[in-house]
Coordinates of C-alpha atoms in Angstrom, one line a residue:
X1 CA 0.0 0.0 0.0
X2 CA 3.0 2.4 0.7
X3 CA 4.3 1.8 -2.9
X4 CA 1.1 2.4 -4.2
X5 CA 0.6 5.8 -2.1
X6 CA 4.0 7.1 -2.9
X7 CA 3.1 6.3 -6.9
X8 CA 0.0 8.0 -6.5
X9 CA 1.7 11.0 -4.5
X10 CA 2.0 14.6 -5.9
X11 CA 5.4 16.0 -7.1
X12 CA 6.1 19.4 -5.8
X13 CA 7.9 22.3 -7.6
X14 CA 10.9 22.0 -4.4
X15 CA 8.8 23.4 -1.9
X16 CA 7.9 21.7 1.1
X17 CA 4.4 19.6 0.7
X18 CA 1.6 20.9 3.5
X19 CA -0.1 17.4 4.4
X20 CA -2.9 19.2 5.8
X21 CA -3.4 21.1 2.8
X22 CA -4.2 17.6 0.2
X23 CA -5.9 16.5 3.2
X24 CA -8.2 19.4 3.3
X25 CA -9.0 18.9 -0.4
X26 CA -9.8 15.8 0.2
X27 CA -12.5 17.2 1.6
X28 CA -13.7 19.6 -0.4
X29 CA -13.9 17.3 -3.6
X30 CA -15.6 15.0 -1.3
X31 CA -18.2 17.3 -1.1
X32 CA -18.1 18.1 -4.5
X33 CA -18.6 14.9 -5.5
X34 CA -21.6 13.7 -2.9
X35 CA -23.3 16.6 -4.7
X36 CA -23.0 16.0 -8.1
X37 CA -24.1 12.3 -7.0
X38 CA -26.9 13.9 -5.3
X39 CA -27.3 15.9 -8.4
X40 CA -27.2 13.7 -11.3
X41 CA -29.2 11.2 -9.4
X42 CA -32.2 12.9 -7.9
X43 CA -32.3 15.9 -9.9
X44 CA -31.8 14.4 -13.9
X45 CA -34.3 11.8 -12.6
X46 CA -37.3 13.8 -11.7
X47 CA -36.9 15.4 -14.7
X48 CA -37.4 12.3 -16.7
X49 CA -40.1 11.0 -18.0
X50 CA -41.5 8.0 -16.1
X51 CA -41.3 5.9 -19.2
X52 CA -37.6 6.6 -19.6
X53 CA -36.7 6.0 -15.9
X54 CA -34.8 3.2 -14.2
X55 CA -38.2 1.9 -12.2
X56 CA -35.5 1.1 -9.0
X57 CA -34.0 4.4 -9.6
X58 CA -37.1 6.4 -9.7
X59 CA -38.5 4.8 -6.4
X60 CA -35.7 5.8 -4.7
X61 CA -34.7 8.6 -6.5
X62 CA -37.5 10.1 -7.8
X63 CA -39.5 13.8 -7.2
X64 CA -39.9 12.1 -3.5
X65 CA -36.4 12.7 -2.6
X66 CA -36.6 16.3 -3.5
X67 CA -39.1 16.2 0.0
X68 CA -36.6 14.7 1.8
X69 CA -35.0 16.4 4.7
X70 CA -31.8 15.4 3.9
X71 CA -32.2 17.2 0.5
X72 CA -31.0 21.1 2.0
X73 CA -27.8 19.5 3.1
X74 CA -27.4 17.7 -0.3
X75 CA -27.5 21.0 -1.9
X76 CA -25.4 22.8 -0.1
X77 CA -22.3 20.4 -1.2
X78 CA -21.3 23.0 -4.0
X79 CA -19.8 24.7 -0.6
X80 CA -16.5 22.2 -1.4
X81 CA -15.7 24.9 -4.5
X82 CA -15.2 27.6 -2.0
X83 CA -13.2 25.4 0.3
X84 CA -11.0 24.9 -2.7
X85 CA -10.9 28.8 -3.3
X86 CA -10.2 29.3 0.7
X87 CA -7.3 26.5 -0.2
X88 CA -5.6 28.4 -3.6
X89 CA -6.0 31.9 -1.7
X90 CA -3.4 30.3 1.0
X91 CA -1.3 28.0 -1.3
X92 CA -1.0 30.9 -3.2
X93 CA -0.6 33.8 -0.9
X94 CA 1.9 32.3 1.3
X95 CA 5.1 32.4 -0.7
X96 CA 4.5 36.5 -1.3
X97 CA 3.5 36.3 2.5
X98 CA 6.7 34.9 3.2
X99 CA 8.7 37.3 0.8
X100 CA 6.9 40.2 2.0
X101 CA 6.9 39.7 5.7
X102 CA 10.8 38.9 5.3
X103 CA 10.4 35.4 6.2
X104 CA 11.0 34.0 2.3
X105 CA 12.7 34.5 -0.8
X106 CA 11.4 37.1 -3.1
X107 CA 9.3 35.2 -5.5
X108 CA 9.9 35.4 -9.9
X109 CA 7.5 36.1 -11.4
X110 CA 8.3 34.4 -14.3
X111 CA 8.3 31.4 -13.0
X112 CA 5.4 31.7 -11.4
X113 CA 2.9 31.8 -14.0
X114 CA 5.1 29.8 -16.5
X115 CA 4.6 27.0 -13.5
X116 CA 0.8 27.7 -13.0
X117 CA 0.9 27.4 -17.2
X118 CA 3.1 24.4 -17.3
X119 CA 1.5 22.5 -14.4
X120 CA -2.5 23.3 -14.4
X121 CA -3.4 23.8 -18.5
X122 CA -1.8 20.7 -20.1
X123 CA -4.2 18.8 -17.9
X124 CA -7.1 21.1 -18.7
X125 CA -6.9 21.6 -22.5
X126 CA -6.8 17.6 -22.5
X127 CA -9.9 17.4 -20.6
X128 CA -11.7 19.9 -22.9
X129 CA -11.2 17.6 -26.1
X130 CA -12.3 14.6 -24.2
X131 CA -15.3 16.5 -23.3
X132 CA -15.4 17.9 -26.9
X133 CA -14.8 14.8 -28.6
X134 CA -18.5 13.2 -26.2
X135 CA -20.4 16.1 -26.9
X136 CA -19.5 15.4 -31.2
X137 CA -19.2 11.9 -31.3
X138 CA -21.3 10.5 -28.4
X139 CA -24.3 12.8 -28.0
X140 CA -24.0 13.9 -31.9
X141 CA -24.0 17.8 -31.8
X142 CA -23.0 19.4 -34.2
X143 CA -19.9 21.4 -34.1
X144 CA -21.3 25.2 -34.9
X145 CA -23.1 24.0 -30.7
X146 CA -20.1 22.8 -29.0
X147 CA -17.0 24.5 -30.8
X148 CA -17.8 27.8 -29.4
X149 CA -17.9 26.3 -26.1
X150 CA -14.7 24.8 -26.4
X151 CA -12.7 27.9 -27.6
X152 CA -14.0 30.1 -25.1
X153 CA -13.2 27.8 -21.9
X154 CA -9.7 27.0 -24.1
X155 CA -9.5 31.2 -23.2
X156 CA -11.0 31.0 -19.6
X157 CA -14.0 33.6 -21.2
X158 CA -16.9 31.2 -21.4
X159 CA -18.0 32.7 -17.9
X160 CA -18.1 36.4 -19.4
X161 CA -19.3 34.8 -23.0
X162 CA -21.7 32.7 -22.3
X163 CA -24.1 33.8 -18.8
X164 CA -24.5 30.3 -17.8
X165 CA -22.6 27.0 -17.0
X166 CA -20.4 25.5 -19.7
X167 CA -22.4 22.5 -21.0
X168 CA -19.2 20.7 -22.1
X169 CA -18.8 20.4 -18.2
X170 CA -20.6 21.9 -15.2
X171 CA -17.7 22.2 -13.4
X172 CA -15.2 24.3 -15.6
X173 CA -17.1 27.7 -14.5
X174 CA -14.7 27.3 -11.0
X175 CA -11.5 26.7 -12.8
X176 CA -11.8 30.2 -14.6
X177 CA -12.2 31.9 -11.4
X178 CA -9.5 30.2 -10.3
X179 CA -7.4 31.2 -13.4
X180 CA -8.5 34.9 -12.6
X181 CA -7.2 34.7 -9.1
X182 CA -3.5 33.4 -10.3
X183 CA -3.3 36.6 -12.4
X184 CA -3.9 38.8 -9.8
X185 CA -2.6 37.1 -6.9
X186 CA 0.7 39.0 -7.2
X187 CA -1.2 42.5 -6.7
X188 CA -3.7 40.9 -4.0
X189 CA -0.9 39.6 -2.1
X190 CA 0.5 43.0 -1.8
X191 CA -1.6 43.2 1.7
X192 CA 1.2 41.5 3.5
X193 CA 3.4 44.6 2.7
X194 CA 1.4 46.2 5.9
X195 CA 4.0 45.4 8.4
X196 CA 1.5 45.5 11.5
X197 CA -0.2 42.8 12.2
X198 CA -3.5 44.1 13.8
X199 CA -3.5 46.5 10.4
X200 CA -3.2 43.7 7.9
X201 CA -5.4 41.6 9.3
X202 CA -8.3 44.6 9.5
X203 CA -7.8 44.9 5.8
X204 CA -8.4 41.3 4.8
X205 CA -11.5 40.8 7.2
X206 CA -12.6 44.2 5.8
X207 CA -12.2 42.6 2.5
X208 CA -14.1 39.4 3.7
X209 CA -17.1 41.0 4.6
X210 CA -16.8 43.7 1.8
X211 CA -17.4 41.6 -1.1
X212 CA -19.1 38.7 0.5
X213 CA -21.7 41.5 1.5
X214 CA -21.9 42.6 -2.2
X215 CA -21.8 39.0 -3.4
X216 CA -25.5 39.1 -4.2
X217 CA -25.0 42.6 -5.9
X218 CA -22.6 41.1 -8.6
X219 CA -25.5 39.5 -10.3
X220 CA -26.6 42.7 -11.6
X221 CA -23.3 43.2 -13.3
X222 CA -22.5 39.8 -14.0
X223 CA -25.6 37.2 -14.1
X224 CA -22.7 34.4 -13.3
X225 CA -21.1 33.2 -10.4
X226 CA -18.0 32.8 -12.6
X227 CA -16.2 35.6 -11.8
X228 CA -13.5 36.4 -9.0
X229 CA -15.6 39.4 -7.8
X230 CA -18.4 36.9 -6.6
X231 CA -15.3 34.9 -4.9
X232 CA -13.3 37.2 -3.8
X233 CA -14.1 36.7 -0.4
X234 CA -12.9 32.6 -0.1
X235 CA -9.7 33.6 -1.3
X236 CA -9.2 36.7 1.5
X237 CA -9.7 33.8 3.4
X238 CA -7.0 31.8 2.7
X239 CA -4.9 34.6 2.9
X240 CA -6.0 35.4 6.4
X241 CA -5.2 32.2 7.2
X242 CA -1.7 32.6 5.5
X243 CA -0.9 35.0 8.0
X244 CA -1.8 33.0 10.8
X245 CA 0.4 30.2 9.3
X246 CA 3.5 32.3 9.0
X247 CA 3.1 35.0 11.6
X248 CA 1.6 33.3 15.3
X249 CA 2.1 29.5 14.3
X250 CA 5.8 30.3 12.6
X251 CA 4.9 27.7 10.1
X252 CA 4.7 25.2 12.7
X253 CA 1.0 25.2 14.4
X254 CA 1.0 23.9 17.8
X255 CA -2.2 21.6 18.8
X256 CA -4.3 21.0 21.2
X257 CA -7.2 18.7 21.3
X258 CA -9.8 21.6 22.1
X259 CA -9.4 23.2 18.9
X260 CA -10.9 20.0 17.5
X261 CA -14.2 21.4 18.9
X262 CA -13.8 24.2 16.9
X263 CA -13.8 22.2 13.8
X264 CA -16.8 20.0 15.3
X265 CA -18.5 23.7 15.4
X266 CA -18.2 24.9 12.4
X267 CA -18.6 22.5 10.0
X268 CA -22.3 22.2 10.7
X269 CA -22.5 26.3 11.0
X270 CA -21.3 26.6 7.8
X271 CA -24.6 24.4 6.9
X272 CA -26.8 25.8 8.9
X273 CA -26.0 29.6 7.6
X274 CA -26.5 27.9 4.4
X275 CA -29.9 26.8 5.0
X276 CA -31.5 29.4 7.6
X277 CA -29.5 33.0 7.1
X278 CA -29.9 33.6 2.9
X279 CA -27.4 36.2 1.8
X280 CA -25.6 36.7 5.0
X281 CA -24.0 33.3 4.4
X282 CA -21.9 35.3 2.2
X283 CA -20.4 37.3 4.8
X284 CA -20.3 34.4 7.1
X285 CA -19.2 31.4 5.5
X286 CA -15.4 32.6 4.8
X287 CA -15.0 33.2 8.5
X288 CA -16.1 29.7 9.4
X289 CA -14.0 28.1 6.5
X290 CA -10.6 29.8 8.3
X291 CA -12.2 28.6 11.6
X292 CA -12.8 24.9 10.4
X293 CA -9.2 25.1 9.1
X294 CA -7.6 27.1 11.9
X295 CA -9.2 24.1 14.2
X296 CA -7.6 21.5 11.7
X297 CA -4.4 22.7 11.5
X298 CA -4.2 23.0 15.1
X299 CA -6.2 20.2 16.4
X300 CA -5.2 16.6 17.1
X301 CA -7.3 14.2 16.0
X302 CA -8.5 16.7 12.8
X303 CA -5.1 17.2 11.8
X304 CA -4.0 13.4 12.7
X305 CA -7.2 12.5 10.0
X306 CA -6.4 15.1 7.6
X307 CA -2.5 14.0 7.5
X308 CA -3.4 10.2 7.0
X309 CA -2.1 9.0 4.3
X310 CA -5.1 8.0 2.0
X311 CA -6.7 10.9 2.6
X312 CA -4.0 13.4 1.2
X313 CA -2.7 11.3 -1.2
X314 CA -6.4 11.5 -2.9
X315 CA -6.8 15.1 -1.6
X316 CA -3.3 15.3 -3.8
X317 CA -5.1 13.9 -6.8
X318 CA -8.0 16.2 -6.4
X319 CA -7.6 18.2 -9.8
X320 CA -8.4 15.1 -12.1
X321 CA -11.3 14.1 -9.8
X322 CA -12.2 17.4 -10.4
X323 CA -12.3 17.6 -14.3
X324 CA -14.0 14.6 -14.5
X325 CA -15.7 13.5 -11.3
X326 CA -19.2 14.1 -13.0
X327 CA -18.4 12.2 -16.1
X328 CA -17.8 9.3 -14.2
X329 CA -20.8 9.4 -12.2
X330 CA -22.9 9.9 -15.4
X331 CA -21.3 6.7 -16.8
X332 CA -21.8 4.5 -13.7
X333 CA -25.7 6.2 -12.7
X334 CA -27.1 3.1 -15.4
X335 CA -25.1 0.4 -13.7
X336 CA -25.6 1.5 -9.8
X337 CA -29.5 2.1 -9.8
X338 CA -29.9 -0.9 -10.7
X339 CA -29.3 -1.8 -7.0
X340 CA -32.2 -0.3 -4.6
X341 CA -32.6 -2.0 -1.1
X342 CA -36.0 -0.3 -0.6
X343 CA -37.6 3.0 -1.3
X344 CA -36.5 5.3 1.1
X345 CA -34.0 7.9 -0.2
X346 CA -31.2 7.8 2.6
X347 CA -30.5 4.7 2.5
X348 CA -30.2 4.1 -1.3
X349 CA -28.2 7.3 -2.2
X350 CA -25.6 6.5 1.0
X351 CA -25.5 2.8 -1.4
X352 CA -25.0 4.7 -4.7
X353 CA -22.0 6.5 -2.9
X354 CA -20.4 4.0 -1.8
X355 CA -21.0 1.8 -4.8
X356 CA -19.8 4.7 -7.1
X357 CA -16.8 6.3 -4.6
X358 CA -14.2 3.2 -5.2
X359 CA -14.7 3.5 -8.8
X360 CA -14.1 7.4 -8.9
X361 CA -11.3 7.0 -7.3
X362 CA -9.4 4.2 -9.4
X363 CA -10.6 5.8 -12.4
X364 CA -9.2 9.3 -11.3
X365 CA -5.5 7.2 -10.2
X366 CA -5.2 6.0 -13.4
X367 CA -6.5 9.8 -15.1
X368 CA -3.8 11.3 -12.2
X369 CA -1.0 9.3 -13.5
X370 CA -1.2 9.1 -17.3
X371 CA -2.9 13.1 -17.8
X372 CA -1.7 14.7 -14.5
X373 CA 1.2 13.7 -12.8
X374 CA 4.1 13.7 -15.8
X375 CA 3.5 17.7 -15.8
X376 CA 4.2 18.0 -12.2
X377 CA 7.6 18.3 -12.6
X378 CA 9.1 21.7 -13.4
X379 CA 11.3 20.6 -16.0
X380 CA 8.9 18.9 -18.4
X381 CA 8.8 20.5 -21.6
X382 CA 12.4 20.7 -21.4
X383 CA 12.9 17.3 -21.3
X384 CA 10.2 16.6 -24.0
X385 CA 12.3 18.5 -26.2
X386 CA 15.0 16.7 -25.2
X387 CA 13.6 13.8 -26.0
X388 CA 12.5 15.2 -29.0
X389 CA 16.3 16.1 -30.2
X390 CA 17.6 12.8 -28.7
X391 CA 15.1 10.5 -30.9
X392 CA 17.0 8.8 -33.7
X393 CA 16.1 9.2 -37.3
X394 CA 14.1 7.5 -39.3
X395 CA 16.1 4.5 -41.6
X396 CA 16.1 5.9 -45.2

């Protein structure tokens, strides 16, 4: 199993890897993924006619489920795509954190984005002809339907283009927020130039609540969540907690089991401002994300769970789950409603989960290691060139 794990296991760029960091994406695709099961089995079911529907299926799945009680927690599991901004806004923050608060080297530029180009778009751009090449050849559209879709999330403009979800893949819209915040990370980051503490931190939480107040506003201007000013807030999140990482914990947070509590706290908050408080979960919700990671980091049993190694070693592979978590689910949804124990709801989608989770995550190992993981390493196009050069010539 250790082999396997340490196959499976993220190559870093030479800095040192965060455990709790892959851990906590773990996670937050979890949650992504219970949703989209939730998703593509309750909600593309009662939408189907009841000739076309699996008769298992639409007992257990069926407009009943949308009654459920369960159902408001369900559909609150998008909440993983902010606990993945809250993640890049201190991945990313912290190395101009550390450069501008004297702790770090100054950080180049250059390589900066040629590593977020080298790393993140090979995997992308391969993802968007698979997807391209199901929409043409699987579902038969025609290409004047799906090219435009294509070129504009190739650009990271289909969000600004196109005022709803990319239909090549619902969950795309998130990655070109994401690709916004890289660009302007370096001038965001510039908040750890305040040297005082109390200052800096007033800044980010007045950022927090700034924007995740206006959050609702942003519709107006733009009718998609796809954009970093809807977002804005998760980010100033990680940042905040950036500071905490480098500035009280020195990079080394020390635990104690009651901060566990906190973690046990605000995990369900987080749902309950979800489901009860409307648009002031915008203002909340990033302040309970760095809670529920402050308690992680510094709690022991949270941290020893988040730092075991299954759990970041998937958290670590959490990009190609990502791109095509959905897909998969879509694929397997004929073969695993098949199986319904009875008609209740709970008990059949906790049986479609775990039928479906094994399978996810084998096919997004062997995704991870053949799409992913040979463009982890730094040097990679220059030693596909050097390959190229090196390869002999054909006989004549």
């Amino acid at each position: 199993m250790r082999t396997l794990l340490a196959k499976l296991g993220r190559e870093t760029s030479g800095a040192a890897v965060i455990r709790e960091i892959d851990g906590l994406r773990f996670f937050a695709i979890g949650s992504v993924v219970l949703y989209h099961v939730y998703a593509v089995l309750v909600l593309d079911l009662s939408r189907l006619p009841a000739p076309y529907r699996n008769p298992h299926a639409a007992a257990a799945f069926g407009p009943a489920a949308l009654e459920h009680p369960l159902r408001g927690v369900l559909e609150q599991g998008w909440l993983g795509v902010q606990l993945f901004f809250a993640i890049s806004g201190f991945v990313l923050g912290l190395p101009f954190a550390r450069q501008y608060l004297g702790t770090g080297p100054r950080v180049s530029l250059r390589r900066y984005f040629m590593r977020r180009i080298s790393r993140l778009e090979p995997p992308y751009l391969i993802s968007l002809v698979v997807f391209t090449l199901a929409w043409l050849l699987v579902k038969h559209r025609p290409a004047a339907e799906v090219l435009p879709h294509t070129l504009a999330s190739a650009v990271y403009v289909h969000n600004l283009v196109f005022p709803w979800k990319d239909p090549l893949s619902s969950v795309l819209w998130s990655l070109e927020v994401e690709v916004q915040f890289y660009v302007l990370a370096p001038l965001l980051t510039m908040v750890f130039l305040i040297r005082q503490r109390s200052a800096r931190r007033a800044v980010l939480v007045a950022g927090m609540l700034l924007f995740g107040a206006l959050e609702p506003a942003m519709f107006a201007l733009f009718p998609s969540t796809g954009t970093l000013l809807h977002q804005l807030a998760y980010f100033l999140a990680g940042f905040l907690l950036a500071d905490f990482y480098l500035t009280d914990w020195r990079e080394a947070p020390p635990q104690h089991a009651a901060w566990d509590l906190l973690v046990l706290g605000a995990v369900p908050a987080m749902f309950l401002v979800l489901l009860r408080f409307g648009p002031v979960a915008n203002v909340l919700v990033p302040f309970l994300i760095v809670a529920a990671y402050v308690g992680t980091f510094r709690g022991w049993v949270c941290r020893a769970v988040v730092r075991h190694p299954m759990i970041f070693t998937i958290g670590g592979m959490c990009y190609t789950m990502y791109l095509y978590h959905v897909t998969m689910i879509t694929l397997l949804k004929p073969w695993t409603t098949r199986l319904a124990v009875t008609d209740g709801f709970l008990l059949n989608f906790a049986l479609q989960a775990v039928l479906m989770a094994p399978v996810i995550v084998v096919l997004t190992a062997v995704i991870f290691l053949l799409l992913e993981k040979p463009f982890m390493r730094r040097d990679w196009p220059q030693a596909l060139v050097a390959r190229l050069r090196t390869r002999p010539a054909p006989p004549q």
